[in-house]
Structures are given as C-alpha cells and as structure tokens.
mmCIF file of C-alpha atoms in Angstrom:
data_model
loop_
_atom_site.group_PDB
_atom_site.id
_atom_site.type_symbol
_atom_site.label_atom_id
_atom_site.label_comp_id
_atom_site.label_asym_id
_atom_site.label_seq_id
_atom_site.Cartn_x
_atom_site.Cartn_y
_atom_site.Cartn_z
ATOM 1 C CA MET A 1 86.071 42.590 4.928
ATOM 2 C CA VAL A 2 88.954 40.225 3.323
ATOM 3 C CA VAL A 3 89.718 41.724 0.165
ATOM 4 C CA ILE A 4 91.709 38.632 -2.563
ATOM 5 C CA LYS A 5 93.730 40.384 -4.876
ATOM 6 C CA LYS A 6 95.491 39.054 -9.003
ATOM 7 C CA ILE A 7 98.874 38.752 -7.584
ATOM 8 C CA ASN A 8 101.439 37.673 -10.931
ATOM 9 C CA ASN A 9 104.819 37.513 -9.241
ATOM 10 C CA LEU A 10 104.671 34.569 -6.578
ATOM 11 C CA ASN A 11 107.758 32.747 -5.535
ATOM 12 C CA ASN A 12 105.775 29.611 -6.315
ATOM 13 C CA GLY A 13 104.332 31.158 -10.292
ATOM 14 C CA GLU A 14 101.392 33.225 -11.651
ATOM 15 C CA TYR A 15 98.781 33.045 -9.591
ATOM 16 C CA ASP A 16 94.793 33.230 -11.987
ATOM 17 C CA SER A 17 92.732 34.030 -9.249
ATOM 18 C CA PRO A 18 90.257 36.966 -9.863
ATOM 19 C CA GLU A 19 90.244 40.220 -7.785
ATOM 20 C CA ILE A 20 87.355 39.187 -5.334
ATOM 21 C CA SER A 21 85.643 41.876 -2.808
ATOM 22 C CA LEU A 22 84.252 39.265 0.082
ATOM 23 C CA ASN A 23 82.426 40.570 3.158
ATOM 24 C CA SER A 24 82.004 36.858 5.537
ATOM 25 C CA ASN A 25 79.887 39.032 7.403
ATOM 26 C CA LEU A 26 77.393 40.099 4.850
ATOM 27 C CA ARG A 27 77.363 36.572 3.439
ATOM 28 C CA ARG A 28 76.833 34.947 7.663
ATOM 29 C CA TRP A 29 73.703 37.688 7.781
ATOM 30 C CA PHE A 30 71.968 36.357 4.360
ATOM 31 C CA SER A 31 72.123 33.091 5.189
ATOM 32 C CA ARG A 32 71.193 33.420 8.361
ATOM 33 C CA ASN A 33 67.520 34.373 6.269
ATOM 34 C CA ILE A 34 67.379 31.468 4.606
ATOM 35 C CA GLY A 35 64.188 29.520 4.935
ATOM 36 C CA LEU A 36 60.134 30.334 4.481
ATOM 37 C CA TRP A 37 59.090 33.083 6.937
ATOM 38 C CA LYS A 38 56.034 33.326 8.060
ATOM 39 C CA SER A 39 55.504 37.996 8.164
ATOM 40 C CA GLN A 40 51.992 39.511 9.505
ATOM 41 C CA ARG A 41 52.277 43.271 7.793
ATOM 42 C CA THR A 42 51.206 46.779 8.331
ATOM 43 C CA TYR A 43 50.822 49.331 5.881
ATOM 44 C CA PHE A 44 50.148 52.573 5.741
ATOM 45 C CA LEU A 45 49.462 54.624 2.817
ATOM 46 C CA GLU A 46 49.490 58.767 3.043
ATOM 47 C CA ASP A 47 47.484 59.336 0.138
ATOM 48 C CA ILE A 48 44.981 57.514 1.278
ATOM 49 C CA ASN A 49 45.362 58.198 4.423
ATOM 50 C CA LYS A 50 43.891 53.533 5.278
ATOM 51 C CA THR A 51 45.896 51.157 7.474
ATOM 52 C CA TYR A 52 45.589 47.812 5.837
ATOM 53 C CA ASP A 53 47.483 44.139 7.634
ATOM 54 C CA VAL A 54 48.037 41.603 5.608
ATOM 55 C CA CYS A 55 49.613 38.270 6.590
ATOM 56 C CA MET A 56 52.611 37.019 3.263
ATOM 57 C CA TYR A 57 55.002 34.043 3.717
ATOM 58 C CA ILE A 58 58.285 34.587 2.004
ATOM 59 C CA LYS A 59 60.901 32.643 1.192
ATOM 60 C CA ILE A 60 64.539 32.817 1.013
ATOM 61 C CA GLU A 61 66.430 30.608 -0.733
ATOM 62 C CA GLU A 62 70.735 30.053 -2.053
ATOM 63 C CA ASP A 63 70.118 30.431 -5.976
ATOM 64 C CA LEU A 64 72.434 27.306 -6.826
ATOM 65 C CA GLU A 65 71.398 27.559 -10.299
ATOM 66 C CA LYS A 66 72.764 30.855 -11.051
ATOM 67 C CA LYS A 67 75.939 30.762 -8.117
ATOM 68 C CA ILE A 68 79.412 31.973 -8.694
ATOM 69 C CA GLU A 69 82.013 31.607 -6.763
ATOM 70 C CA TRP A 70 82.536 34.816 -4.551
ATOM 71 C CA GLU A 71 79.001 36.474 -5.106
ATOM 72 C CA PRO A 72 76.031 34.162 -3.567
ATOM 73 C CA HIS A 73 72.669 33.954 -5.685
ATOM 74 C CA TYR A 74 69.338 34.342 -3.927
ATOM 75 C CA LYS A 75 65.807 33.612 -4.480
ATOM 76 C CA PHE A 76 62.915 35.399 -1.966
ATOM 77 C CA THR A 77 59.964 34.203 -3.563
ATOM 78 C CA TRP A 78 56.584 35.245 -1.513
ATOM 79 C CA TYR A 79 52.763 35.081 -1.938
ATOM 80 C CA PRO A 80 49.498 36.030 0.869
ATOM 81 C CA GLU A 81 48.501 33.607 3.353
ATOM 82 C CA LYS A 82 44.434 34.237 1.808
ATOM 83 C CA LYS A 83 42.988 36.709 -0.561
ATOM 84 C CA TYR A 84 43.293 40.045 0.285
ATOM 85 C CA SER A 85 41.045 43.069 -0.638
ATOM 86 C CA PHE A 86 44.947 45.001 -0.176
ATOM 87 C CA PHE A 87 46.200 43.920 -3.613
ATOM 88 C CA ASP A 88 43.271 44.774 -5.777
ATOM 89 C CA GLU A 89 42.734 48.951 -3.666
ATOM 90 C CA ASN A 90 46.593 49.030 -4.599
ATOM 91 C CA PRO A 91 47.675 46.842 -7.860
ATOM 92 C CA GLN A 92 50.642 48.215 -7.480
ATOM 93 C CA TYR A 93 51.541 45.663 -4.560
ATOM 94 C CA LYS A 94 52.659 42.689 -5.993
ATOM 95 C CA GLU A 95 50.521 39.627 -4.487
ATOM 96 C CA LYS A 96 53.649 37.085 -5.265
ATOM 97 C CA GLY A 97 56.391 36.993 -7.896
ATOM 98 C CA GLU A 98 59.821 36.692 -6.967
ATOM 99 C CA MET A 99 62.682 38.636 -7.366
ATOM 100 C CA GLN A 100 66.877 37.040 -7.879
ATOM 101 C CA ALA A 101 69.240 39.244 -6.198
ATOM 102 C CA PHE A 102 73.335 38.954 -5.304
ATOM 103 C CA ILE A 103 75.456 40.547 -3.335
ATOM 104 C CA LYS A 104 78.398 42.144 -4.649
ATOM 105 C CA GLY A 105 80.556 44.102 -1.974
ATOM 106 C CA HIS A 106 77.972 45.833 0.381
ATOM 107 C CA GLN A 107 74.779 46.389 -2.508
ATOM 108 C CA LEU A 108 72.245 43.603 -3.264
ATOM 109 C CA ILE A 109 71.791 43.499 -6.890
ATOM 110 C CA ARG A 110 67.923 42.658 -7.795
ATOM 111 C CA GLU A 111 66.801 41.362 -11.043
ATOM 112 C CA ASN A 112 63.910 43.368 -10.184
ATOM 113 C CA PHE A 113 62.312 45.416 -6.864
ATOM 114 C CA TYR A 114 58.829 44.888 -4.931
ATOM 115 C CA LEU A 115 57.191 47.885 -6.684
ATOM 116 C CA SER A 116 58.556 48.199 -10.006
ATOM 117 C CA ASN A 117 60.166 45.318 -12.989
ATOM 118 C CA VAL A 118 63.325 47.324 -12.828
ATOM 119 C CA ASP A 119 66.544 45.877 -11.786
ATOM 120 C CA GLY A 120 68.494 48.141 -9.593
ATOM 121 C CA ILE A 121 70.605 48.178 -6.612
ATOM 122 C CA SER A 122 70.204 48.545 -2.739
ATOM 123 C CA ASN A 123 72.765 49.507 -0.879
ATOM 124 C CA ILE A 124 73.090 47.788 2.680
ATOM 125 C CA LYS A 125 75.046 48.698 5.836
ATOM 126 C CA GLN A 126 75.493 46.794 8.510
ATOM 127 C CA VAL A 127 73.858 48.173 11.717
ATOM 128 C CA ASP A 128 75.706 45.166 13.524
ATOM 129 C CA GLU A 129 75.448 41.153 13.266
ATOM 130 C CA HIS A 130 71.920 41.286 13.577
ATOM 131 C CA GLU A 131 70.488 44.211 11.667
ATOM 132 C CA ILE A 132 70.699 45.562 7.709
ATOM 133 C CA ILE A 133 70.107 48.725 6.557
ATOM 134 C CA PHE A 134 68.925 48.609 2.908
ATOM 135 C CA GLU A 135 69.032 52.278 0.796
ATOM 136 C CA SER A 136 67.454 51.644 -2.721
ATOM 137 C CA SER A 137 66.810 54.247 -5.640
ATOM 138 C CA TYR A 138 64.533 53.551 -8.283
ATOM 139 C CA ASP A 139 61.823 55.021 -11.201
ATOM 140 C CA ASP A 140 60.566 58.089 -8.629
ATOM 141 C CA TRP A 141 61.206 56.067 -5.400
ATOM 142 C CA TYR A 142 63.342 56.163 -2.103
ATOM 143 C CA ILE A 143 63.546 53.653 -0.369
ATOM 144 C CA LEU A 144 64.608 52.588 3.674
ATOM 145 C CA GLU A 145 64.662 49.741 4.973
ATOM 146 C CA HIS A 146 65.615 48.225 8.333
ATOM 147 C CA THR A 147 65.598 44.255 8.803
ATOM 148 C CA ARG A 148 66.864 43.096 12.488
ATOM 149 C CA LEU A 149 67.062 39.203 13.300
ATOM 150 C CA VAL A 150 65.379 38.754 17.125
ATOM 151 C CA ASP A 151 65.683 35.157 18.913
ATOM 152 C CA SER A 152 68.421 33.535 17.454
ATOM 153 C CA ASP A 153 67.137 33.995 13.883
ATOM 154 C CA ASN A 154 63.142 33.175 14.512
ATOM 155 C CA TYR A 155 62.079 35.741 14.679
ATOM 156 C CA ARG A 156 62.275 38.792 12.643
ATOM 157 C CA PHE A 157 61.554 42.964 12.148
ATOM 158 C CA ARG A 158 61.652 44.883 9.519
ATOM 159 C CA VAL A 159 60.884 48.333 9.071
ATOM 160 C CA ILE A 160 60.317 49.817 5.250
ATOM 161 C CA TYR A 161 59.832 53.969 4.691
ATOM 162 C CA SER A 162 59.479 54.935 0.927
ATOM 163 C CA TRP A 163 59.074 58.547 -0.415
ATOM 164 C CA ASN A 164 57.464 58.633 -3.943
ATOM 165 C CA LYS A 165 58.928 61.967 -5.344
ATOM 166 C CA ASN A 166 60.714 63.263 -2.634
ATOM 167 C CA GLN A 167 56.997 62.616 -0.444
ATOM 168 C CA LEU A 168 56.715 59.857 2.656
ATOM 169 C CA LYS A 169 53.691 57.466 1.088
ATOM 170 C CA ILE A 170 54.184 54.101 2.521
ATOM 171 C CA VAL A 171 55.139 53.146 6.172
ATOM 172 C CA GLU A 172 55.478 49.433 7.011
ATOM 173 C CA ASN A 173 56.374 47.021 10.203
ATOM 174 C CA HIS A 174 56.637 43.691 9.506
ATOM 175 C CA HIS A 175 56.876 40.928 12.101
ATOM 176 C CA GLU A 176 58.431 37.915 11.067
ATOM 177 C CA ILE A 177 58.096 34.127 12.538
ATOM 178 C CA LYS A 178 60.793 31.593 10.736
ATOM 179 C CA ILE A 179 58.498 29.061 9.629
ATOM 180 C CA ILE A 180 61.389 26.382 8.023
ATOM 181 C CA ASN A 181 64.890 26.534 8.006
#
C-alpha cells in the first residue's frame, strides 16, 4: 500500500495534496475484470431445496463520469441470456440491474446490493494477485464471495455463500468467460 499524506512544510513551499490511501494491487485487480462476461451460474437454495442453472451477462466498466482522483468508480450491469423461471420463482433476485461502486482503501463502497437496494460496504481481502474475497453485511444478510481470475484473466470462478439470520440460505457457483475486454 502507498500512503500519501498532506505535508505543509516542504523545502519548496506548501504542498496541498489531500491525504490519500491507495492500493495499486486492488486497482490493478479490478481493472483486470473490466469487460463483458458470460456467467454460467448454479444457485442452490436451501429453503426450497432446489437447484437452478442460469446464464447471465455481466458488464463491468470504469465509471468515468463519477471518477474522483484516487477513488476508481465502477459500474456493474447484468441481464439474463434468456427468460428463466428462476426470477419469477425467486423475486428477491434481480433479473437485470445496475450497481455503482468505488474502492476506498480495502473496501468496496456500493450504492446497492444484489439482494437489496440498500447501500453499504464490502470489505476486501486479497488472497493473491488472482483472487479477492468480498465480505458484506446488510439487512439480515451476511455474504462471503470468492472471485478468482484464471488463464490470463479470460475466465473467472466465483463462489458465493449467503446467510440470512445466521442460516446458510444460498450457495452460488459462477463460471465466467470474458467475451469483450
């Protein structure tokens, strides 16, 4: 991590840079995810003891309109490949949508979550240069998401565990192929 702090007493005069915390490894990891992804998903829903297979598209892009220096902003949009009964039978899942988020330190600040419209924070743990773990809590949900980039960033594997009121309710496996950079 590189930390830049405001220093008022330099030899060449006053220095007016804001205090900034920048983690270039996280920024690099997120930039490797930019593009359009085809996402083959399997959802295991504990409450109804049912499994669903769904194909979605996810577009990840840097949001230049909201870009603030040292805080990269991203826009995530998603939509299904075709109509699935999964969304009718499980309306808490959003069939299509958009989420705005930005990195601040080791956190992803989200304008909304997938299972809720509330804003919030996901803590980020970087396992290595290819894998990140997101840990989120909102409403009565606790979400643990592992995302790993594979084969020169052409593939991603995600596994997501979702607990509601301390009961494991949803397990998701996502196999994703990058379609467009």
